[in-house]
Amino acid sequence: MISTNNSSTPETIIALSTPSGAGALAVVKLSGSRALEIALKLSRRDHLQPRHATLANLWNREDEMMDEAILIYFKAPHSYTAEEVVEIQCHGGTLIARKIIQEALALGARVARAGEFTYRAFLNGRIDLSQAEAIGKLIEAKSDEAHKVLLKQLKGELGRYVEGVRGSLVEILAYAEVSIDYAEEDLPSDLEARMVEKIERIAEDLERIYQGSKRRSSLVEGYKLAIIGRPNVGKSSLLNALLLWERAIVSDIPGTTRDTIEESLHLGNHWVRIVDTAGIREAQDAIEKIGIERTLLALKESDMVLALFDSSQSLSPEDEQIKELLRAHQENRRILVLFNKSDLSRELQDSELESYPHRYISAKEGGVEELLSLLASWLDEQGGGEELMLTSERQLLCVKSALGELKEARDRLIEGELELFAYHIQGALKELSLITRPYETSELLDVMFGQFCLGK
């Protein structure tokens, strides 16, 4: 856990900002009041010009040159952490960067804790919590759509929206507090109606963003596609065809795949995890039973389902089980029924299965290009839209809780219970503040004393 430093001069921290290992370059970052001092000692220079790249030799305490590197000085508060920052771009490899860090430690720096640079940026007001989350997720983004959404959040789009809602709620709260504490003042007669209207408008907007974000939640984390079917229907062959390599063992022996197999690939601009599941049937042993249980879990967690049926045979009891699962799990996910082995004679006819979007394929003979295009177009529909999006489960929970508080506040206001109304408005403020920055009572006082002539 990161702890704050209460002194006026926070410790100077250092860390490797690039992945360790062989590479052309490595970046070592210093942040804190002594960052420039330490960099000057390492380079034996008198000064570094802010925001200019300076080529310099770096020396250790034994007067041995460690590397020829580029130093860039960012003068506070114009840096990532809003502190004094120096970036050292040295040659890649673990040895050189480690030596530079060891020398900086000897000169008074300490190793940064995980996330501490971003934490300091937040504490110093450089970014809010939503931007900090965006930074972490942006590093791991695997699709163009996720990249676009997270960049918007990094630029402060979500923060600005939340600040606007906070401002409206603070104004509502100020009116409520004035109505409670200064009832003798000349307040507008339609004040209550205006507050109800404002709350309903805010709640409607938050609900729209919440539901839209829930629908698109897999955009950032990656979509999950489950391949299900009875044993020996061709699931593993389909997985191999989609991946274009022999990932799964293909055999005529039922139950060959006894556990879920996960692989990832890009479909259009989207990152997808494909899960090849164990065939669903009456389990023959304990291990196969566990595999089937994991199949059912993968189905529940999936955004899309490819349900395979053998078009050359009539429906079996196991196929009927698959149909029941499709009925039970068709909400909030796209289902595509695939009639496999279309290169053989077609014996299967079923109106219920044909009511789903469906395709005839031959996973073993290849030719799944049309299927890949269809899945990519489905994902485009799922992820499209320029609407503001909540990108983490934490943000979703905050908005959900805020909506609950707003509903309670509206009901209490209509019933004339102003104290409880104010209490729930404060609750909504605190929940929304968890997305960006803590709510402070001074915000309320500024509005109260700025808009009302209190005390006369």
PDB file of N, CA and C in Angstrom, residues 30-89:
ATOM      1  N   LEU A  30      13.157   9.677 -12.257  1.00  0.00           N
ATOM      2  CA  LEU A  30      13.307  10.244 -10.918  1.00  0.00           C
ATOM      3  C   LEU A  30      12.215  11.275 -10.695  1.00  0.00           C
ATOM      4  N   SER A  31      11.626  11.300  -9.483  1.00  0.00           N
ATOM      5  CA  SER A  31      10.629  12.319  -9.161  1.00  0.00           C
ATOM      6  C   SER A  31      10.757  12.710  -7.709  1.00  0.00           C
ATOM      7  N   GLY A  32      10.769  14.023  -7.458  1.00  0.00           N
ATOM      8  CA  GLY A  32      10.886  14.513  -6.093  1.00  0.00           C
ATOM      9  C   GLY A  32      11.780  15.735  -6.031  1.00  0.00           C
ATOM     10  N   SER A  33      11.900  16.309  -4.852  1.00  0.00           N
ATOM     11  CA  SER A  33      12.627  17.570  -4.701  1.00  0.00           C
ATOM     12  C   SER A  33      14.113  17.456  -5.045  1.00  0.00           C
ATOM     13  N   ARG A  34      14.694  16.252  -4.942  1.00  0.00           N
ATOM     14  CA  ARG A  34      16.122  16.089  -5.203  1.00  0.00           C
ATOM     15  C   ARG A  34      16.395  15.417  -6.554  1.00  0.00           C
ATOM     16  N   ALA A  35      15.378  15.310  -7.381  1.00  0.00           N
ATOM     17  CA  ALA A  35      15.556  14.621  -8.673  1.00  0.00           C
ATOM     18  C   ALA A  35      16.620  15.307  -9.524  1.00  0.00           C
ATOM     19  N   LEU A  36      16.558  16.624  -9.630  1.00  0.00           N
ATOM     20  CA  LEU A  36      17.538  17.349 -10.444  1.00  0.00           C
ATOM     21  C   LEU A  36      18.929  17.242  -9.825  1.00  0.00           C
ATOM     22  N   GLU A  37      19.017  17.396  -8.505  1.00  0.00           N
ATOM     23  CA  GLU A  37      20.318  17.304  -7.820  1.00  0.00           C
ATOM     24  C   GLU A  37      20.982  15.951  -8.091  1.00  0.00           C
ATOM     25  N   ILE A  38      20.224  14.874  -7.972  1.00  0.00           N
ATOM     26  CA  ILE A  38      20.778  13.535  -8.188  1.00  0.00           C
ATOM     27  C   ILE A  38      21.198  13.345  -9.645  1.00  0.00           C
ATOM     28  N   ALA A  39      20.378  13.835 -10.566  1.00  0.00           N
ATOM     29  CA  ALA A  39      20.718  13.703 -11.983  1.00  0.00           C
ATOM     30  C   ALA A  39      21.991  14.473 -12.317  1.00  0.00           C
ATOM     31  N   LEU A  40      22.158  15.654 -11.718  1.00  0.00           N
ATOM     32  CA  LEU A  40      23.364  16.439 -11.964  1.00  0.00           C
ATOM     33  C   LEU A  40      24.604  15.739 -11.417  1.00  0.00           C
ATOM     34  N   LYS A  41      24.482  15.090 -10.266  1.00  0.00           N
ATOM     35  CA  LYS A  41      25.618  14.361  -9.702  1.00  0.00           C
ATOM     36  C   LYS A  41      25.985  13.156 -10.565  1.00  0.00           C
ATOM     37  N   LEU A  42      24.969  12.459 -11.071  1.00  0.00           N
ATOM     38  CA  LEU A  42      25.237  11.306 -11.929  1.00  0.00           C
ATOM     39  C   LEU A  42      25.921  11.714 -13.225  1.00  0.00           C
ATOM     40  N   SER A  43      25.524  12.880 -13.758  1.00  0.00           N
ATOM     41  CA  SER A  43      26.045  13.314 -15.067  1.00  0.00           C
ATOM     42  C   SER A  43      27.220  14.274 -14.947  1.00  0.00           C
ATOM     43  N   ARG A  44      27.486  14.730 -13.711  1.00  0.00           N
ATOM     44  CA  ARG A  44      28.574  15.686 -13.468  1.00  0.00           C
ATOM     45  C   ARG A  44      28.396  16.949 -14.307  1.00  0.00           C
ATOM     46  N   ARG A  45      27.187  17.421 -14.339  1.00  0.00           N
ATOM     47  CA  ARG A  45      26.877  18.647 -15.060  1.00  0.00           C
ATOM     48  C   ARG A  45      26.428  19.702 -14.058  1.00  0.00           C
ATOM     49  N   ASP A  46      26.503  20.978 -14.491  1.00  0.00           N
ATOM     50  CA  ASP A  46      26.110  22.091 -13.625  1.00  0.00           C
ATOM     51  C   ASP A  46      24.619  22.380 -13.701  1.00  0.00           C
ATOM     52  N   HIS A  47      24.003  22.101 -14.842  1.00  0.00           N
ATOM     53  CA  HIS A  47      22.573  22.384 -14.981  1.00  0.00           C
ATOM     54  C   HIS A  47      21.991  21.554 -16.119  1.00  0.00           C
ATOM     55  N   LEU A  48      20.683  21.444 -16.120  1.00  0.00           N
ATOM     56  CA  LEU A  48      19.935  20.831 -17.219  1.00  0.00           C
ATOM     57  C   LEU A  48      18.831  21.799 -17.611  1.00  0.00           C
ATOM     58  N   GLN A  49      18.728  22.086 -18.873  1.00  0.00           N
ATOM     59  CA  GLN A  49      17.686  22.997 -19.334  1.00  0.00           C
ATOM     60  C   GLN A  49      16.347  22.262 -19.380  1.00  0.00           C
ATOM     61  N   PRO A  50      15.314  22.824 -18.756  1.00  0.00           N
ATOM     62  CA  PRO A  50      14.022  22.130 -18.737  1.00  0.00           C
ATOM     63  C   PRO A  50      13.500  21.807 -20.136  1.00  0.00           C
ATOM     64  N   ARG A  51      12.979  20.606 -20.261  1.00  0.00           N
ATOM     65  CA  ARG A  51      12.323  20.131 -21.484  1.00  0.00           C
ATOM     66  C   ARG A  51      13.253  20.086 -22.703  1.00  0.00           C
ATOM     67  N   HIS A  52      14.544  19.961 -22.450  1.00  0.00           N
ATOM     68  CA  HIS A  52      15.524  19.778 -23.524  1.00  0.00           C
ATOM     69  C   HIS A  52      16.261  18.459 -23.303  1.00  0.00           C
ATOM     70  N   ALA A  53      16.480  17.733 -24.371  1.00  0.00           N
ATOM     71  CA  ALA A  53      17.240  16.489 -24.281  1.00  0.00           C
ATOM     72  C   ALA A  53      18.732  16.800 -24.211  1.00  0.00           C
ATOM     73  N   THR A  54      19.381  16.281 -23.187  1.00  0.00           N
ATOM     74  CA  THR A  54      20.806  16.539 -22.983  1.00  0.00           C
ATOM     75  C   THR A  54      21.570  15.226 -23.014  1.00  0.00           C
ATOM     76  N   LEU A  55      22.515  15.106 -23.919  1.00  0.00           N
ATOM     77  CA  LEU A  55      23.355  13.916 -23.999  1.00  0.00           C
ATOM     78  C   LEU A  55      24.482  14.039 -22.980  1.00  0.00           C
ATOM     79  N   ALA A  56      24.622  13.038 -22.120  1.00  0.00           N
ATOM     80  CA  ALA A  56      25.629  13.123 -21.065  1.00  0.00           C
ATOM     81  C   ALA A  56      26.119  11.738 -20.681  1.00  0.00           C
ATOM     82  N   ASN A  57      27.358  11.698 -20.193  1.00  0.00           N
ATOM     83  CA  ASN A  57      27.891  10.467 -19.628  1.00  0.00           C
ATOM     84  C   ASN A  57      27.438  10.363 -18.169  1.00  0.00           C
ATOM     85  N   LEU A  58      27.165   9.153 -17.718  1.00  0.00           N
ATOM     86  CA  LEU A  58      26.760   8.920 -16.333  1.00  0.00           C
ATOM     87  C   LEU A  58      27.873   8.181 -15.608  1.00  0.00           C
ATOM     88  N   TRP A  59      28.153   8.630 -14.370  1.00  0.00           N
ATOM     89  CA  TRP A  59      29.302   8.106 -13.631  1.00  0.00           C
ATOM     90  C   TRP A  59      28.861   7.522 -12.297  1.00  0.00           C
ATOM     91  N   ASN A  60      29.605   6.515 -11.837  1.00  0.00           N
ATOM     92  CA  ASN A  60      29.336   5.965 -10.509  1.00  0.00           C
ATOM     93  C   ASN A  60      30.318   6.554  -9.493  1.00  0.00           C
ATOM     94  N   ARG A  61      30.229   6.104  -8.254  1.00  0.00           N
ATOM     95  CA  ARG A  61      31.051   6.657  -7.178  1.00  0.00           C
ATOM     96  C   ARG A  61      32.519   6.297  -7.316  1.00  0.00           C
ATOM     97  N   GLU A  62      32.828   5.296  -8.111  1.00  0.00           N
ATOM     98  CA  GLU A  62      34.227   4.887  -8.328  1.00  0.00           C
ATOM     99  C   GLU A  62      34.821   5.559  -9.558  1.00  0.00           C
ATOM    100  N   ASP A  63      34.177   6.624 -10.036  1.00  0.00           N
ATOM    101  CA  ASP A  63      34.628   7.369 -11.222  1.00  0.00           C
ATOM    102  C   ASP A  63      34.649   6.513 -12.470  1.00  0.00           C
ATOM    103  N   GLU A  64      33.779   5.523 -12.540  1.00  0.00           N
ATOM    104  CA  GLU A  64      33.651   4.696 -13.737  1.00  0.00           C
ATOM    105  C   GLU A  64      32.412   5.140 -14.507  1.00  0.00           C
ATOM    106  N   MET A  65      32.557   5.255 -15.824  1.00  0.00           N
ATOM    107  CA  MET A  65      31.416   5.646 -16.643  1.00  0.00           C
ATOM    108  C   MET A  65      30.447   4.466 -16.765  1.00  0.00           C
ATOM    109  N   MET A  66      29.167   4.701 -16.485  1.00  0.00           N
ATOM    110  CA  MET A  66      28.161   3.640 -16.565  1.00  0.00           C
ATOM    111  C   MET A  66      27.511   3.570 -17.945  1.00  0.00           C
ATOM    112  N   ASP A  67      27.296   4.743 -18.556  1.00  0.00           N
ATOM    113  CA  ASP A  67      26.615   4.753 -19.851  1.00  0.00           C
ATOM    114  C   ASP A  67      26.628   6.165 -20.403  1.00  0.00           C
ATOM    115  N   GLU A  68      26.384   6.277 -21.689  1.00  0.00           N
ATOM    116  CA  GLU A  68      26.104   7.550 -22.330  1.00  0.00           C
ATOM    117  C   GLU A  68      24.592   7.602 -22.521  1.00  0.00           C
ATOM    118  N   ALA A  69      23.942   8.590 -21.922  1.00  0.00           N
ATOM    119  CA  ALA A  69      22.481   8.601 -21.881  1.00  0.00           C
ATOM    120  C   ALA A  69      21.933   9.980 -22.218  1.00  0.00           C
ATOM    121  N   ILE A  70      20.632  10.032 -22.430  1.00  0.00           N
ATOM    122  CA  ILE A  70      19.923  11.292 -22.655  1.00  0.00           C
ATOM    123  C   ILE A  70      19.125  11.620 -21.402  1.00  0.00           C
ATOM    124  N   LEU A  71      19.285  12.838 -20.904  1.00  0.00           N
ATOM    125  CA  LEU A  71      18.570  13.300 -19.719  1.00  0.00           C
ATOM    126  C   LEU A  71      17.574  14.384 -20.124  1.00  0.00           C
ATOM    127  N   ILE A  72      16.341  14.269 -19.611  1.00  0.00           N
ATOM    128  CA  ILE A  72      15.319  15.293 -19.845  1.00  0.00           C
ATOM    129  C   ILE A  72      14.778  15.724 -18.491  1.00  0.00           C
ATOM    130  N   TYR A  73      14.891  17.029 -18.222  1.00  0.00           N
ATOM    131  CA  TYR A  73      14.460  17.594 -16.943  1.00  0.00           C
ATOM    132  C   TYR A  73      13.105  18.273 -17.100  1.00  0.00           C
ATOM    133  N   PHE A  74      12.149  17.915 -16.241  1.00  0.00           N
ATOM    134  CA  PHE A  74      10.825  18.540 -16.218  1.00  0.00           C
ATOM    135  C   PHE A  74      10.693  19.292 -14.898  1.00  0.00           C
ATOM    136  N   LYS A  75      10.669  20.604 -14.995  1.00  0.00           N
ATOM    137  CA  LYS A  75      10.629  21.449 -13.799  1.00  0.00           C
ATOM    138  C   LYS A  75       9.211  21.462 -13.226  1.00  0.00           C
ATOM    139  N   ALA A  76       9.109  21.313 -11.901  1.00  0.00           N
ATOM    140  CA  ALA A  76       7.807  21.359 -11.242  1.00  0.00           C
ATOM    141  C   ALA A  76       7.156  22.731 -11.460  1.00  0.00           C
ATOM    142  N   PRO A  77       5.844  22.819 -11.634  1.00  0.00           N
ATOM    143  CA  PRO A  77       4.869  21.710 -11.597  1.00  0.00           C
ATOM    144  C   PRO A  77       4.558  21.126 -12.977  1.00  0.00           C
ATOM    145  N   HIS A  78       5.402  21.424 -13.966  1.00  0.00           N
ATOM    146  CA  HIS A  78       5.116  21.014 -15.341  1.00  0.00           C
ATOM    147  C   HIS A  78       5.709  19.642 -15.646  1.00  0.00           C
ATOM    148  N   SER A  79       5.233  18.648 -14.889  1.00  0.00           N
ATOM    149  CA  SER A  79       5.704  17.282 -15.084  1.00  0.00           C
ATOM    150  C   SER A  79       4.550  16.324 -14.805  1.00  0.00           C
ATOM    151  N   TYR A  80       4.777  15.049 -15.029  1.00  0.00           N
ATOM    152  CA  TYR A  80       3.715  14.056 -14.826  1.00  0.00           C
ATOM    153  C   TYR A  80       3.227  14.035 -13.382  1.00  0.00           C
ATOM    154  N   THR A  81       4.161  14.136 -12.436  1.00  0.00           N
ATOM    155  CA  THR A  81       3.795  14.089 -11.015  1.00  0.00           C
ATOM    156  C   THR A  81       3.573  15.477 -10.419  1.00  0.00           C
ATOM    157  N   ALA A  82       3.818  16.537 -11.213  1.00  0.00           N
ATOM    158  CA  ALA A  82       3.793  17.929 -10.736  1.00  0.00           C
ATOM    159  C   ALA A  82       4.944  18.207  -9.775  1.00  0.00           C
ATOM    160  N   GLU A  83       5.934  17.290  -9.718  1.00  0.00           N
ATOM    161  CA  GLU A  83       7.154  17.479  -8.931  1.00  0.00           C
ATOM    162  C   GLU A  83       8.334  17.654  -9.890  1.00  0.00           C
ATOM    163  N   GLU A  84       9.514  17.868  -9.322  1.00  0.00           N
ATOM    164  CA  GLU A  84      10.730  17.846 -10.127  1.00  0.00           C
ATOM    165  C   GLU A  84      10.919  16.430 -10.686  1.00  0.00           C
ATOM    166  N   VAL A  85      11.068  16.308 -11.986  1.00  0.00           N
ATOM    167  CA  VAL A  85      11.199  14.992 -12.624  1.00  0.00           C
ATOM    168  C   VAL A  85      12.361  15.021 -13.604  1.00  0.00           C
ATOM    169  N   VAL A  86      13.154  13.960 -13.582  1.00  0.00           N
ATOM    170  CA  VAL A  86      14.206  13.766 -14.585  1.00  0.00           C
ATOM    171  C   VAL A  86      14.057  12.367 -15.172  1.00  0.00           C
ATOM    172  N   GLU A  87      13.979  12.294 -16.494  1.00  0.00           N
ATOM    173  CA  GLU A  87      13.965  11.005 -17.184  1.00  0.00           C
ATOM    174  C   GLU A  87      15.349  10.732 -17.756  1.00  0.00           C
ATOM    175  N   ILE A  88      15.838   9.540 -17.496  1.00  0.00           N
ATOM    176  CA  ILE A  88      17.150   9.128 -18.006  1.00  0.00           C
ATOM    177  C   ILE A  88      16.927   8.028 -19.043  1.00  0.00           C
ATOM    178  N   GLN A  89      17.248   8.319 -20.280  1.00  0.00           N
ATOM    179  CA  GLN A  89      17.105   7.343 -21.363  1.00  0.00           C
ATOM    180  C   GLN A  89      18.474   6.718 -21.619  1.00  0.00           C
TER     181      GLN A  89
END
